[in-house]
mmCIF file with all atom_site columns, C-alpha atoms in Angstrom:
data_model
loop_
_atom_site.group_PDB
_atom_site.id
_atom_site.type_symbol
_atom_site.label_atom_id
_atom_site.label_alt_id
_atom_site.label_comp_id
_atom_site.label_asym_id
_atom_site.label_entity_id
_atom_site.label_seq_id
_atom_site.pdbx_PDB_ins_code
_atom_site.Cartn_x
_atom_site.Cartn_y
_atom_site.Cartn_z
_atom_site.occupancy
_atom_site.B_iso_or_equiv
_atom_site.pdbx_formal_charge
_atom_site.auth_seq_id
_atom_site.auth_comp_id
_atom_site.auth_asym_id
_atom_site.auth_atom_id
_atom_site.pdbx_PDB_model_num
ATOM 1   C CA . LYS A 1 1   ? 160.500 -36.287 95.717  1.00 71.00 ? 1   LYS A CA 1
ATOM 2   C CA . ALA A 1 2   ? 158.473 -39.316 96.698  1.00 83.00 ? 2   ALA A CA 1
ATOM 3   C CA . GLY A 1 3   ? 159.938 -42.689 95.790  1.00 94.00 ? 3   GLY A CA 1
ATOM 4   C CA . VAL A 1 4   ? 158.343 -45.614 94.021  1.00 97.00 ? 4   VAL A CA 1
ATOM 5   C CA . THR A 1 5   ? 155.389 -46.941 95.961  1.00 97.00 ? 5   THR A CA 1
ATOM 6   C CA . GLN A 1 6   ? 153.885 -50.387 95.734  1.00 97.00 ? 6   GLN A CA 1
ATOM 7   C CA . THR A 1 7   ? 150.616 -51.597 97.154  1.00 97.00 ? 7   THR A CA 1
ATOM 8   C CA . PRO A 1 8   ? 149.840 -53.759 98.902  1.00 97.00 ? 8   PRO A CA 1
ATOM 9   C CA . ARG A 1 9   ? 153.075 -54.623 100.685 1.00 96.00 ? 9   ARG A CA 1
ATOM 10  C CA . TYR A 1 10  ? 151.910 -58.095 101.665 1.00 97.00 ? 10  TYR A CA 1
ATOM 11  C CA . LEU A 1 11  ? 149.326 -60.370 100.136 1.00 97.00 ? 11  LEU A CA 1
ATOM 12  C CA . ILE A 1 12  ? 148.153 -63.893 100.854 1.00 98.00 ? 12  ILE A CA 1
ATOM 13  C CA . LYS A 1 13  ? 146.141 -65.751 98.236  1.00 98.00 ? 13  LYS A CA 1
ATOM 14  C CA . THR A 1 14  ? 145.167 -69.337 97.534  1.00 98.00 ? 14  THR A CA 1
ATOM 15  C CA . ARG A 1 15  ? 145.861 -71.400 94.446  1.00 98.00 ? 15  ARG A CA 1
ATOM 16  C CA . GLY A 1 16  ? 143.608 -70.611 91.532  1.00 98.00 ? 16  GLY A CA 1
ATOM 17  C CA . GLN A 1 17  ? 142.841 -67.070 92.610  1.00 98.00 ? 17  GLN A CA 1
ATOM 18  C CA . GLN A 1 18  ? 144.003 -63.994 90.774  1.00 98.00 ? 18  GLN A CA 1
ATOM 19  C CA . VAL A 1 19  ? 145.831 -60.977 92.129  1.00 98.00 ? 19  VAL A CA 1
ATOM 20  C CA . THR A 1 20  ? 146.519 -57.404 91.087  1.00 98.00 ? 20  THR A CA 1
ATOM 21  C CA . LEU A 1 21  ? 149.540 -55.473 92.274  1.00 98.00 ? 21  LEU A CA 1
ATOM 22  C CA . SER A 1 22  ? 149.960 -51.730 91.919  1.00 98.00 ? 22  SER A CA 1
ATOM 23  C CA . CYS A 1 23  ? 152.983 -49.523 91.356  1.00 98.00 ? 23  CYS A CA 1
ATOM 24  C CA . SER A 1 24  ? 153.219 -45.746 91.394  1.00 98.00 ? 24  SER A CA 1
ATOM 25  C CA . PRO A 1 25  ? 156.444 -44.492 89.828  1.00 97.00 ? 25  PRO A CA 1
ATOM 26  C CA . ILE A 1 26  ? 158.425 -41.434 90.753  1.00 97.00 ? 26  ILE A CA 1
ATOM 27  C CA . SER A 1 27  ? 156.751 -38.311 89.414  1.00 95.00 ? 27  SER A CA 1
ATOM 28  C CA . GLY A 1 28  ? 157.862 -37.663 85.840  1.00 94.00 ? 28  GLY A CA 1
ATOM 29  C CA . HIS A 1 29  ? 159.074 -41.210 85.220  1.00 95.00 ? 29  HIS A CA 1
ATOM 30  C CA . ARG A 1 30  ? 157.432 -42.816 82.221  1.00 95.00 ? 30  ARG A CA 1
ATOM 31  C CA . SER A 1 31  ? 159.019 -46.258 82.304  1.00 95.00 ? 31  SER A CA 1
ATOM 32  C CA . VAL A 1 32  ? 157.848 -48.892 84.749  1.00 97.00 ? 32  VAL A CA 1
ATOM 33  C CA . SER A 1 33  ? 159.368 -52.363 84.916  1.00 96.00 ? 33  SER A CA 1
ATOM 34  C CA . TRP A 1 34  ? 158.348 -55.374 86.983  1.00 98.00 ? 34  TRP A CA 1
ATOM 35  C CA . TYR A 1 35  ? 160.575 -58.083 88.433  1.00 97.00 ? 35  TYR A CA 1
ATOM 36  C CA . GLN A 1 36  ? 159.941 -61.303 90.310  1.00 98.00 ? 36  GLN A CA 1
ATOM 37  C CA . GLN A 1 37  ? 162.373 -62.230 93.062  1.00 96.00 ? 37  GLN A CA 1
ATOM 38  C CA . THR A 1 38  ? 162.504 -65.754 94.481  1.00 96.00 ? 38  THR A CA 1
ATOM 39  C CA . PRO A 1 39  ? 165.220 -67.612 96.406  1.00 92.00 ? 39  PRO A CA 1
ATOM 40  C CA . GLY A 1 40  ? 165.500 -70.213 93.666  1.00 89.00 ? 40  GLY A CA 1
ATOM 41  C CA . GLN A 1 41  ? 165.370 -68.121 90.509  1.00 92.00 ? 41  GLN A CA 1
ATOM 42  C CA . GLY A 1 42  ? 166.679 -64.798 91.789  1.00 93.00 ? 42  GLY A CA 1
ATOM 43  C CA . LEU A 1 43  ? 165.573 -61.595 90.115  1.00 95.00 ? 43  LEU A CA 1
ATOM 44  C CA . GLN A 1 44  ? 163.757 -62.113 86.846  1.00 96.00 ? 44  GLN A CA 1
ATOM 45  C CA . PHE A 1 45  ? 162.411 -59.497 84.490  1.00 95.00 ? 45  PHE A CA 1
ATOM 46  C CA . LEU A 1 46  ? 158.669 -59.675 83.850  1.00 97.00 ? 46  LEU A CA 1
ATOM 47  C CA . PHE A 1 47  ? 157.882 -56.730 81.593  1.00 94.00 ? 47  PHE A CA 1
ATOM 48  C CA . GLU A 1 48  ? 158.436 -53.035 80.966  1.00 95.00 ? 48  GLU A CA 1
ATOM 49  C CA . TYR A 1 49  ? 155.873 -50.390 80.121  1.00 95.00 ? 49  TYR A CA 1
ATOM 50  C CA . PHE A 1 50  ? 156.605 -47.027 78.622  1.00 94.00 ? 50  PHE A CA 1
ATOM 51  C CA . SER A 1 51  ? 153.943 -44.506 77.684  1.00 93.00 ? 51  SER A CA 1
ATOM 52  C CA . GLU A 1 52  ? 151.191 -47.073 78.261  1.00 95.00 ? 52  GLU A CA 1
ATOM 53  C CA . THR A 1 53  ? 152.755 -49.600 75.866  1.00 95.00 ? 53  THR A CA 1
ATOM 54  C CA . GLN A 1 54  ? 154.525 -52.829 76.740  1.00 94.00 ? 54  GLN A CA 1
ATOM 55  C CA . ARG A 1 55  ? 158.045 -52.444 75.387  1.00 92.00 ? 55  ARG A CA 1
ATOM 56  C CA . ASN A 1 56  ? 159.813 -55.516 76.726  1.00 90.00 ? 56  ASN A CA 1
ATOM 57  C CA . LYS A 1 57  ? 158.661 -58.856 77.994  1.00 93.00 ? 57  LYS A CA 1
ATOM 58  C CA . GLY A 1 58  ? 160.435 -61.592 79.927  1.00 94.00 ? 58  GLY A CA 1
ATOM 59  C CA . ASN A 1 59  ? 159.906 -65.335 79.766  1.00 94.00 ? 59  ASN A CA 1
ATOM 60  C CA . PHE A 1 60  ? 156.816 -65.717 81.882  1.00 96.00 ? 60  PHE A CA 1
ATOM 61  C CA . PRO A 1 61  ? 153.536 -67.452 81.011  1.00 96.00 ? 61  PRO A CA 1
ATOM 62  C CA . GLY A 1 62  ? 150.538 -65.519 79.808  1.00 96.00 ? 62  GLY A CA 1
ATOM 63  C CA . ARG A 1 63  ? 149.039 -65.674 83.304  1.00 97.00 ? 63  ARG A CA 1
ATOM 64  C CA . PHE A 1 64  ? 151.259 -62.710 84.063  1.00 98.00 ? 64  PHE A CA 1
ATOM 65  C CA . SER A 1 65  ? 150.051 -59.501 82.519  1.00 97.00 ? 65  SER A CA 1
ATOM 66  C CA . GLY A 1 66  ? 150.307 -55.819 83.132  1.00 97.00 ? 66  GLY A CA 1
ATOM 67  C CA . ARG A 1 67  ? 149.202 -52.430 82.044  1.00 97.00 ? 67  ARG A CA 1
ATOM 68  C CA . GLN A 1 68  ? 150.153 -48.813 82.440  1.00 98.00 ? 68  GLN A CA 1
ATOM 69  C CA . PHE A 1 69  ? 147.850 -45.868 82.788  1.00 97.00 ? 69  PHE A CA 1
ATOM 70  C CA . SER A 1 70  ? 148.170 -42.364 81.373  1.00 96.00 ? 70  SER A CA 1
ATOM 71  C CA . ASN A 1 71  ? 149.599 -41.117 84.691  1.00 95.00 ? 71  ASN A CA 1
ATOM 72  C CA . SER A 1 72  ? 152.334 -43.796 84.396  1.00 96.00 ? 72  SER A CA 1
ATOM 73  C CA . ARG A 1 73  ? 150.974 -45.846 87.281  1.00 98.00 ? 73  ARG A CA 1
ATOM 74  C CA . SER A 1 74  ? 151.175 -49.523 86.506  1.00 98.00 ? 74  SER A CA 1
ATOM 75  C CA . GLU A 1 75  ? 149.376 -52.666 87.570  1.00 98.00 ? 75  GLU A CA 1
ATOM 76  C CA . MET A 1 76  ? 150.455 -56.256 87.310  1.00 98.00 ? 76  MET A CA 1
ATOM 77  C CA . ASN A 1 77  ? 147.977 -59.101 87.279  1.00 98.00 ? 77  ASN A CA 1
ATOM 78  C CA . VAL A 1 78  ? 148.552 -62.782 87.876  1.00 98.00 ? 78  VAL A CA 1
ATOM 79  C CA . SER A 1 79  ? 145.680 -65.112 87.105  1.00 96.00 ? 79  SER A CA 1
ATOM 80  C CA . THR A 1 80  ? 145.167 -68.702 88.243  1.00 97.00 ? 80  THR A CA 1
ATOM 81  C CA . LEU A 1 81  ? 147.795 -68.455 90.944  1.00 98.00 ? 81  LEU A CA 1
ATOM 82  C CA . GLU A 1 82  ? 150.187 -71.339 91.503  1.00 98.00 ? 82  GLU A CA 1
ATOM 83  C CA . LEU A 1 83  ? 152.284 -72.121 94.563  1.00 97.00 ? 83  LEU A CA 1
ATOM 84  C CA . GLY A 1 84  ? 155.390 -71.202 92.584  1.00 96.00 ? 84  GLY A CA 1
ATOM 85  C CA . ASP A 1 85  ? 154.129 -67.655 92.130  1.00 98.00 ? 85  ASP A CA 1
ATOM 86  C CA . SER A 1 86  ? 154.991 -66.941 95.753  1.00 98.00 ? 86  SER A CA 1
ATOM 87  C CA . ALA A 1 87  ? 157.640 -64.258 95.502  1.00 97.00 ? 87  ALA A CA 1
ATOM 88  C CA . LEU A 1 88  ? 158.612 -60.678 96.094  1.00 97.00 ? 88  LEU A CA 1
ATOM 89  C CA . TYR A 1 89  ? 157.394 -58.589 93.169  1.00 98.00 ? 89  TYR A CA 1
ATOM 90  C CA . LEU A 1 90  ? 159.430 -55.480 92.594  1.00 97.00 ? 90  LEU A CA 1
ATOM 91  C CA . CYS A 1 91  ? 158.539 -52.502 90.501  1.00 97.00 ? 91  CYS A CA 1
ATOM 92  C CA . ALA A 1 92  ? 161.109 -50.049 89.153  1.00 96.00 ? 92  ALA A CA 1
ATOM 93  C CA . SER A 1 93  ? 160.715 -46.713 87.440  1.00 96.00 ? 93  SER A CA 1
ATOM 94  C CA . SER A 1 94  ? 162.994 -44.733 85.170  1.00 93.00 ? 94  SER A CA 1
ATOM 95  C CA . PRO A 1 95  ? 162.618 -41.408 83.399  1.00 90.00 ? 95  PRO A CA 1
ATOM 96  C CA . THR A 1 96  ? 163.296 -42.818 79.949  1.00 87.00 ? 96  THR A CA 1
ATOM 97  C CA . GLN A 1 97  ? 163.635 -46.078 78.102  1.00 83.00 ? 97  GLN A CA 1
ATOM 98  C CA . GLN A 1 98  ? 167.376 -45.664 77.789  1.00 83.00 ? 98  GLN A CA 1
ATOM 99  C CA . GLY A 1 99  ? 168.999 -48.590 79.519  1.00 80.00 ? 99  GLY A CA 1
ATOM 100 C CA . TYR A 1 100 ? 171.821 -46.492 80.940  1.00 83.00 ? 100 TYR A CA 1
ATOM 101 C CA . ASN A 1 101 ? 169.500 -44.654 83.320  1.00 84.00 ? 101 ASN A CA 1
ATOM 102 C CA . GLU A 1 102 ? 169.258 -45.693 86.943  1.00 88.00 ? 102 GLU A CA 1
ATOM 103 C CA . GLN A 1 103 ? 166.120 -47.585 87.778  1.00 91.00 ? 103 GLN A CA 1
ATOM 104 C CA . PHE A 1 104 ? 164.495 -46.750 91.089  1.00 94.00 ? 104 PHE A CA 1
ATOM 105 C CA . PHE A 1 105 ? 162.958 -49.678 92.889  1.00 96.00 ? 105 PHE A CA 1
ATOM 106 C CA . GLY A 1 106 ? 159.986 -49.819 95.181  1.00 96.00 ? 106 GLY A CA 1
ATOM 107 C CA . PRO A 1 107 ? 159.951 -51.870 98.395  1.00 95.00 ? 107 PRO A CA 1
ATOM 108 C CA . GLY A 1 108 ? 158.062 -54.699 96.712  1.00 96.00 ? 108 GLY A CA 1
ATOM 109 C CA . THR A 1 109 ? 154.901 -56.660 97.269  1.00 97.00 ? 109 THR A CA 1
ATOM 110 C CA . ARG A 1 110 ? 155.394 -59.993 98.973  1.00 97.00 ? 110 ARG A CA 1
ATOM 111 C CA . LEU A 1 111 ? 152.894 -62.473 97.579  1.00 98.00 ? 111 LEU A CA 1
ATOM 112 C CA . THR A 1 112 ? 152.279 -65.759 99.356  1.00 98.00 ? 112 THR A CA 1
ATOM 113 C CA . VAL A 1 113 ? 150.203 -68.387 97.580  1.00 98.00 ? 113 VAL A CA 1
ATOM 114 C CA . LEU A 1 114 ? 148.763 -71.121 99.794  1.00 97.00 ? 114 LEU A CA 1
ATOM 115 C CA . ALA B 2 1   ? 171.636 -62.038 74.733  1.00 80.00 ? 1   ALA B CA 1
ATOM 116 C CA . GLN B 2 2   ? 173.305 -60.911 77.912  1.00 88.00 ? 2   GLN B CA 1
ATOM 117 C CA . SER B 2 3   ? 174.165 -62.617 81.165  1.00 93.00 ? 3   SER B CA 1
ATOM 118 C CA . VAL B 2 4   ? 175.897 -61.953 84.450  1.00 96.00 ? 4   VAL B CA 1
ATOM 119 C CA . THR B 2 5   ? 177.818 -64.314 86.692  1.00 96.00 ? 5   THR B CA 1
ATOM 120 C CA . GLN B 2 6   ? 178.570 -63.488 90.296  1.00 97.00 ? 6   GLN B CA 1
ATOM 121 C CA . LEU B 2 7   ? 181.215 -65.647 91.887  1.00 93.00 ? 7   LEU B CA 1
ATOM 122 C CA . GLY B 2 8   ? 180.435 -66.529 95.457  1.00 92.00 ? 8   GLY B CA 1
ATOM 123 C CA . SER B 2 9   ? 176.906 -66.459 96.768  1.00 95.00 ? 9   SER B CA 1
ATOM 124 C CA . HIS B 2 10  ? 178.206 -65.655 100.255 1.00 97.00 ? 10  HIS B CA 1
ATOM 125 C CA . VAL B 2 11  ? 181.220 -63.533 101.187 1.00 97.00 ? 11  VAL B CA 1
ATOM 126 C CA . SER B 2 12  ? 182.339 -62.864 104.725 1.00 98.00 ? 12  SER B CA 1
ATOM 127 C CA . VAL B 2 13  ? 184.819 -60.154 105.724 1.00 98.00 ? 13  VAL B CA 1
ATOM 128 C CA . SER B 2 14  ? 185.985 -58.566 108.934 1.00 98.00 ? 14  SER B CA 1
ATOM 129 C CA . GLU B 2 15  ? 185.082 -54.993 109.706 1.00 97.00 ? 15  GLU B CA 1
ATOM 130 C CA . GLY B 2 16  ? 187.788 -52.761 108.244 1.00 97.00 ? 16  GLY B CA 1
ATOM 131 C CA . ALA B 2 17  ? 188.884 -55.341 105.686 1.00 98.00 ? 17  ALA B CA 1
ATOM 132 C CA . LEU B 2 18  ? 188.749 -55.026 101.913 1.00 98.00 ? 18  LEU B CA 1
ATOM 133 C CA . VAL B 2 19  ? 185.492 -55.966 100.245 1.00 98.00 ? 19  VAL B CA 1
ATOM 134 C CA . LEU B 2 20  ? 185.753 -57.616 96.819  1.00 98.00 ? 20  LEU B CA 1
ATOM 135 C CA . LEU B 2 21  ? 182.642 -58.917 95.081  1.00 98.00 ? 21  LEU B CA 1
ATOM 136 C CA . ARG B 2 22  ? 183.190 -60.486 91.684  1.00 98.00 ? 22  ARG B CA 1
ATOM 137 C CA . CYS B 2 23  ? 181.082 -60.063 88.583  1.00 97.00 ? 23  CYS B CA 1
ATOM 138 C CA . ASN B 2 24  ? 181.618 -61.239 85.026  1.00 97.00 ? 24  ASN B CA 1
ATOM 139 C CA . TYR B 2 25  ? 179.278 -60.423 82.196  1.00 96.00 ? 25  TYR B CA 1
ATOM 140 C CA . SER B 2 26  ? 178.516 -61.650 78.734  1.00 93.00 ? 26  SER B CA 1
ATOM 141 C CA . SER B 2 27  ? 177.077 -59.374 76.083  1.00 88.00 ? 27  SER B CA 1
ATOM 142 C CA . SER B 2 28  ? 177.194 -59.308 72.307  1.00 84.00 ? 28  SER B CA 1
ATOM 143 C CA . VAL B 2 29  ? 177.005 -55.504 72.309  1.00 87.00 ? 29  VAL B CA 1
ATOM 144 C CA . PRO B 2 30  ? 178.591 -52.892 74.583  1.00 86.00 ? 30  PRO B CA 1
ATOM 145 C CA . PRO B 2 31  ? 177.018 -53.290 78.000  1.00 91.00 ? 31  PRO B CA 1
ATOM 146 C CA . TYR B 2 32  ? 175.746 -50.943 80.617  1.00 93.00 ? 32  TYR B CA 1
ATOM 147 C CA . LEU B 2 33  ? 176.768 -52.397 83.975  1.00 95.00 ? 33  LEU B CA 1
ATOM 148 C CA . PHE B 2 34  ? 175.323 -51.790 87.412  1.00 96.00 ? 34  PHE B CA 1
ATOM 149 C CA . TRP B 2 35  ? 175.729 -52.795 91.018  1.00 97.00 ? 35  TRP B CA 1
ATOM 150 C CA . TYR B 2 36  ? 172.628 -52.721 93.192  1.00 97.00 ? 36  TYR B CA 1
ATOM 151 C CA . VAL B 2 37  ? 172.348 -53.380 96.918  1.00 97.00 ? 37  VAL B CA 1
ATOM 152 C CA . GLN B 2 38  ? 169.358 -54.829 98.729  1.00 96.00 ? 38  GLN B CA 1
ATOM 153 C CA . TYR B 2 39  ? 168.857 -54.564 102.464 1.00 93.00 ? 39  TYR B CA 1
ATOM 154 C CA . PRO B 2 40  ? 166.427 -56.934 104.196 1.00 88.00 ? 40  PRO B CA 1
ATOM 155 C CA . ASN B 2 41  ? 162.778 -56.298 103.362 1.00 82.00 ? 41  ASN B CA 1
ATOM 156 C CA . GLN B 2 42  ? 163.650 -53.476 101.006 1.00 86.00 ? 42  GLN B CA 1
ATOM 157 C CA . GLY B 2 43  ? 163.886 -52.862 97.302  1.00 89.00 ? 43  GLY B CA 1
ATOM 158 C CA . LEU B 2 44  ? 167.116 -52.414 95.400  1.00 94.00 ? 44  LEU B CA 1
ATOM 159 C CA . GLN B 2 45  ? 169.272 -49.313 95.527  1.00 95.00 ? 45  GLN B CA 1
ATOM 160 C CA . LEU B 2 46  ? 171.835 -48.357 92.911  1.00 95.00 ? 46  LEU B CA 1
ATOM 161 C CA . LEU B 2 47  ? 175.428 -48.314 94.157  1.00 97.00 ? 47  LEU B CA 1
ATOM 162 C CA . LEU B 2 48  ? 177.128 -47.364 90.897  1.00 96.00 ? 48  LEU B CA 1
ATOM 163 C CA . LYS B 2 49  ? 176.987 -47.825 87.154  1.00 95.00 ? 49  LYS B CA 1
ATOM 164 C CA . TYR B 2 50  ? 179.189 -47.917 84.091  1.00 95.00 ? 50  TYR B CA 1
ATOM 165 C CA . THR B 2 51  ? 177.844 -46.706 80.774  1.00 92.00 ? 51  THR B CA 1
ATOM 166 C CA . THR B 2 52  ? 180.711 -45.193 78.771  1.00 89.00 ? 52  THR B CA 1
ATOM 167 C CA . GLY B 2 53  ? 183.907 -43.270 79.430  1.00 89.00 ? 53  GLY B CA 1
ATOM 168 C CA . ALA B 2 54  ? 186.024 -43.727 82.525  1.00 91.00 ? 54  ALA B CA 1
ATOM 169 C CA . THR B 2 55  ? 186.306 -47.386 83.384  1.00 92.00 ? 55  THR B CA 1
ATOM 170 C CA . LEU B 2 56  ? 186.758 -46.829 87.121  1.00 96.00 ? 56  LEU B CA 1
ATOM 171 C CA . VAL B 2 57  ? 183.481 -45.706 88.569  1.00 97.00 ? 57  VAL B CA 1
ATOM 172 C CA . LYS B 2 58  ? 182.816 -44.523 92.080  1.00 97.00 ? 58  LYS B CA 1
ATOM 173 C CA . GLY B 2 59  ? 179.549 -44.994 93.836  1.00 96.00 ? 59  GLY B CA 1
ATOM 174 C CA . ILE B 2 60  ? 177.855 -44.346 97.095  1.00 95.00 ? 60  ILE B CA 1
ATOM 175 C CA . ASN B 2 61  ? 179.084 -45.466 100.506 1.00 94.00 ? 61  ASN B CA 1
ATOM 176 C CA . GLY B 2 62  ? 182.708 -45.698 99.366  1.00 97.00 ? 62  GLY B CA 1
ATOM 177 C CA . PHE B 2 63  ? 182.192 -48.435 96.786  1.00 98.00 ? 63  PHE B CA 1
ATOM 178 C CA . GLU B 2 64  ? 183.844 -48.464 93.393  1.00 98.00 ? 64  GLU B CA 1
ATOM 179 C CA . ALA B 2 65  ? 184.068 -50.807 90.429  1.00 98.00 ? 65  ALA B CA 1
ATOM 180 C CA . GLU B 2 66  ? 186.278 -51.122 87.384  1.00 96.00 ? 66  GLU B CA 1
ATOM 181 C CA . PHE B 2 67  ? 185.038 -52.106 83.942  1.00 96.00 ? 67  PHE B CA 1
ATOM 182 C CA . LYS B 2 68  ? 187.582 -54.401 82.277  1.00 96.00 ? 68  LYS B CA 1
ATOM 183 C CA . LYS B 2 69  ? 186.495 -55.208 78.768  1.00 94.00 ? 69  LYS B CA 1
ATOM 184 C CA . SER B 2 70  ? 189.324 -57.649 78.129  1.00 94.00 ? 70  SER B CA 1
ATOM 185 C CA . GLU B 2 71  ? 188.312 -59.681 81.167  1.00 95.00 ? 71  GLU B CA 1
ATOM 186 C CA . THR B 2 72  ? 184.551 -59.046 80.793  1.00 95.00 ? 72  THR B CA 1
ATOM 187 C CA . SER B 2 73  ? 184.532 -58.146 84.460  1.00 97.00 ? 73  SER B CA 1
ATOM 188 C CA . PHE B 2 74  ? 183.013 -55.488 86.683  1.00 97.00 ? 74  PHE B CA 1
ATOM 189 C CA . HIS B 2 75  ? 184.162 -56.311 90.206  1.00 98.00 ? 75  HIS B CA 1
ATOM 190 C CA . LEU B 2 76  ? 182.942 -54.253 93.154  1.00 98.00 ? 76  LEU B CA 1
ATOM 191 C CA . THR B 2 77  ? 185.361 -53.125 95.845  1.00 98.00 ? 77  THR B CA 1
ATOM 192 C CA . LYS B 2 78  ? 185.437 -51.121 99.037  1.00 98.00 ? 78  LYS B CA 1
ATOM 193 C CA . PRO B 2 79  ? 188.696 -50.529 100.907 1.00 97.00 ? 79  PRO B CA 1
ATOM 194 C CA . SER B 2 80  ? 187.284 -50.875 104.398 1.00 98.00 ? 80  SER B CA 1
ATOM 195 C CA . ALA B 2 81  ? 184.116 -52.771 105.278 1.00 98.00 ? 81  ALA B CA 1
ATOM 196 C CA . HIS B 2 82  ? 181.626 -51.425 107.754 1.00 97.00 ? 82  HIS B CA 1
ATOM 197 C CA . MET B 2 83  ? 178.962 -53.346 109.629 1.00 96.00 ? 83  MET B CA 1
ATOM 198 C CA . SER B 2 84  ? 176.316 -51.377 107.756 1.00 95.00 ? 84  SER B CA 1
ATOM 199 C CA . ASP B 2 85  ? 177.570 -52.859 104.464 1.00 97.00 ? 85  ASP B CA 1
ATOM 200 C CA . ALA B 2 86  ? 176.019 -56.220 105.320 1.00 97.00 ? 86  ALA B CA 1
ATOM 201 C CA . ALA B 2 87  ? 173.433 -56.775 102.599 1.00 97.00 ? 87  ALA B CA 1
ATOM 202 C CA . GLU B 2 88  ? 172.888 -58.591 99.318  1.00 97.00 ? 88  GLU B CA 1
ATOM 203 C CA . TYR B 2 89  ? 174.630 -57.207 96.266  1.00 98.00 ? 89  TYR B CA 1
ATOM 204 C CA . PHE B 2 90  ? 173.538 -57.700 92.687  1.00 98.00 ? 90  PHE B CA 1
ATOM 205 C CA . CYS B 2 91  ? 175.539 -57.135 89.545  1.00 97.00 ? 91  CYS B CA 1
ATOM 206 C CA . ALA B 2 92  ? 173.365 -56.315 86.547  1.00 96.00 ? 92  ALA B CA 1
ATOM 207 C CA . VAL B 2 93  ? 173.559 -55.561 82.836  1.00 94.00 ? 93  VAL B CA 1
ATOM 208 C CA . THR B 2 94  ? 171.486 -53.831 80.202  1.00 90.00 ? 94  THR B CA 1
ATOM 209 C CA . THR B 2 95  ? 172.423 -52.911 76.648  1.00 83.00 ? 95  THR B CA 1
ATOM 210 C CA . GLN B 2 96  ? 171.785 -50.100 74.231  1.00 78.00 ? 96  GLN B CA 1
ATOM 211 C CA . GLY B 2 97  ? 168.528 -50.762 72.480  1.00 78.00 ? 97  GLY B CA 1
ATOM 212 C CA . GLY B 2 98  ? 167.451 -53.198 75.150  1.00 78.00 ? 98  GLY B CA 1
ATOM 213 C CA . GLY B 2 99  ? 165.297 -50.712 76.979  1.00 80.00 ? 99  GLY B CA 1
ATOM 214 C CA . ASN B 2 100 ? 165.218 -51.055 80.726  1.00 84.00 ? 100 ASN B CA 1
ATOM 215 C CA . LYS B 2 101 ? 165.272 -54.840 80.773  1.00 88.00 ? 101 LYS B CA 1
ATOM 216 C CA . ILE B 2 102 ? 167.857 -55.644 83.432  1.00 91.00 ? 102 ILE B CA 1
ATOM 217 C CA . THR B 2 103 ? 169.549 -59.010 83.624  1.00 93.00 ? 103 THR B CA 1
ATOM 218 C CA . PHE B 2 104 ? 170.675 -59.607 87.195  1.00 95.00 ? 104 PHE B CA 1
ATOM 219 C CA . GLY B 2 105 ? 173.284 -61.885 88.630  1.00 96.00 ? 105 GLY B CA 1
ATOM 220 C CA . THR B 2 106 ? 172.287 -64.337 91.332  1.00 96.00 ? 106 THR B CA 1
ATOM 221 C CA . GLY B 2 107 ? 173.482 -62.046 94.085  1.00 97.00 ? 107 GLY B CA 1
ATOM 222 C CA . THR B 2 108 ? 176.203 -62.127 96.736  1.00 97.00 ? 108 THR B CA 1
ATOM 223 C CA . GLN B 2 109 ? 175.290 -61.976 100.397 1.00 97.00 ? 109 GLN B CA 1
ATOM 224 C CA . LEU B 2 110 ? 177.940 -59.946 102.221 1.00 98.00 ? 110 LEU B CA 1
ATOM 225 C CA . LYS B 2 111 ? 178.478 -60.610 105.900 1.00 97.00 ? 111 LYS B CA 1
ATOM 226 C CA . VAL B 2 112 ? 180.629 -58.258 107.962 1.00 97.00 ? 112 VAL B CA 1
ATOM 227 C CA . GLU B 2 113 ? 182.029 -59.592 111.195 1.00 97.00 ? 113 GLU B CA 1
ATOM 228 C CA . LEU B 2 114 ? 183.571 -57.786 114.135 1.00 92.00 ? 114 LEU B CA 1
#
């Protein structure tokens, strides 16, 4: 079974631009969550999508948004990029919305904002 | 609300020595507890989890952890460290009804020396 895939793996943008990151979950998984990982703040939850609906949201500004498609693939968008948005963005998939299930993480997209 | 505290951002052990990584949690409802490992330039991989039932849980690569409700702890141990165990380890918590929103600890970097 293929794992969680994220594209692109690396991205360089400049301040003020916007960016879209993509995540393809494991086949059959309907929940996709996004996390931001930085040296200063660690791993922080962005949002979770299940069956094309946002089910949970973390404490991030409205510049961060996401969506999920009918095939469970998810995209995350960050508008008006700031230097502080430089981070590793991780996507995780799970078969259900039950918190006791293992979440399977992708390798991440490393975003650098110049 | 839930939170996780990992004591010691860096732990160094000799190969063959006991590995002990400490984790304390805070949750107003029964928690689901996890340990994830992250190798350089990779996503996170689940080592083990506690949901209900037996409080001593065994995971992959010889790791185990014990859920102690009275101490609100979920420390990770391995009897004998191997060089390949060098990585960053994250303790994490979710709760019933909280979906897949994971709250992570700040991580412990494990170094294994010859």
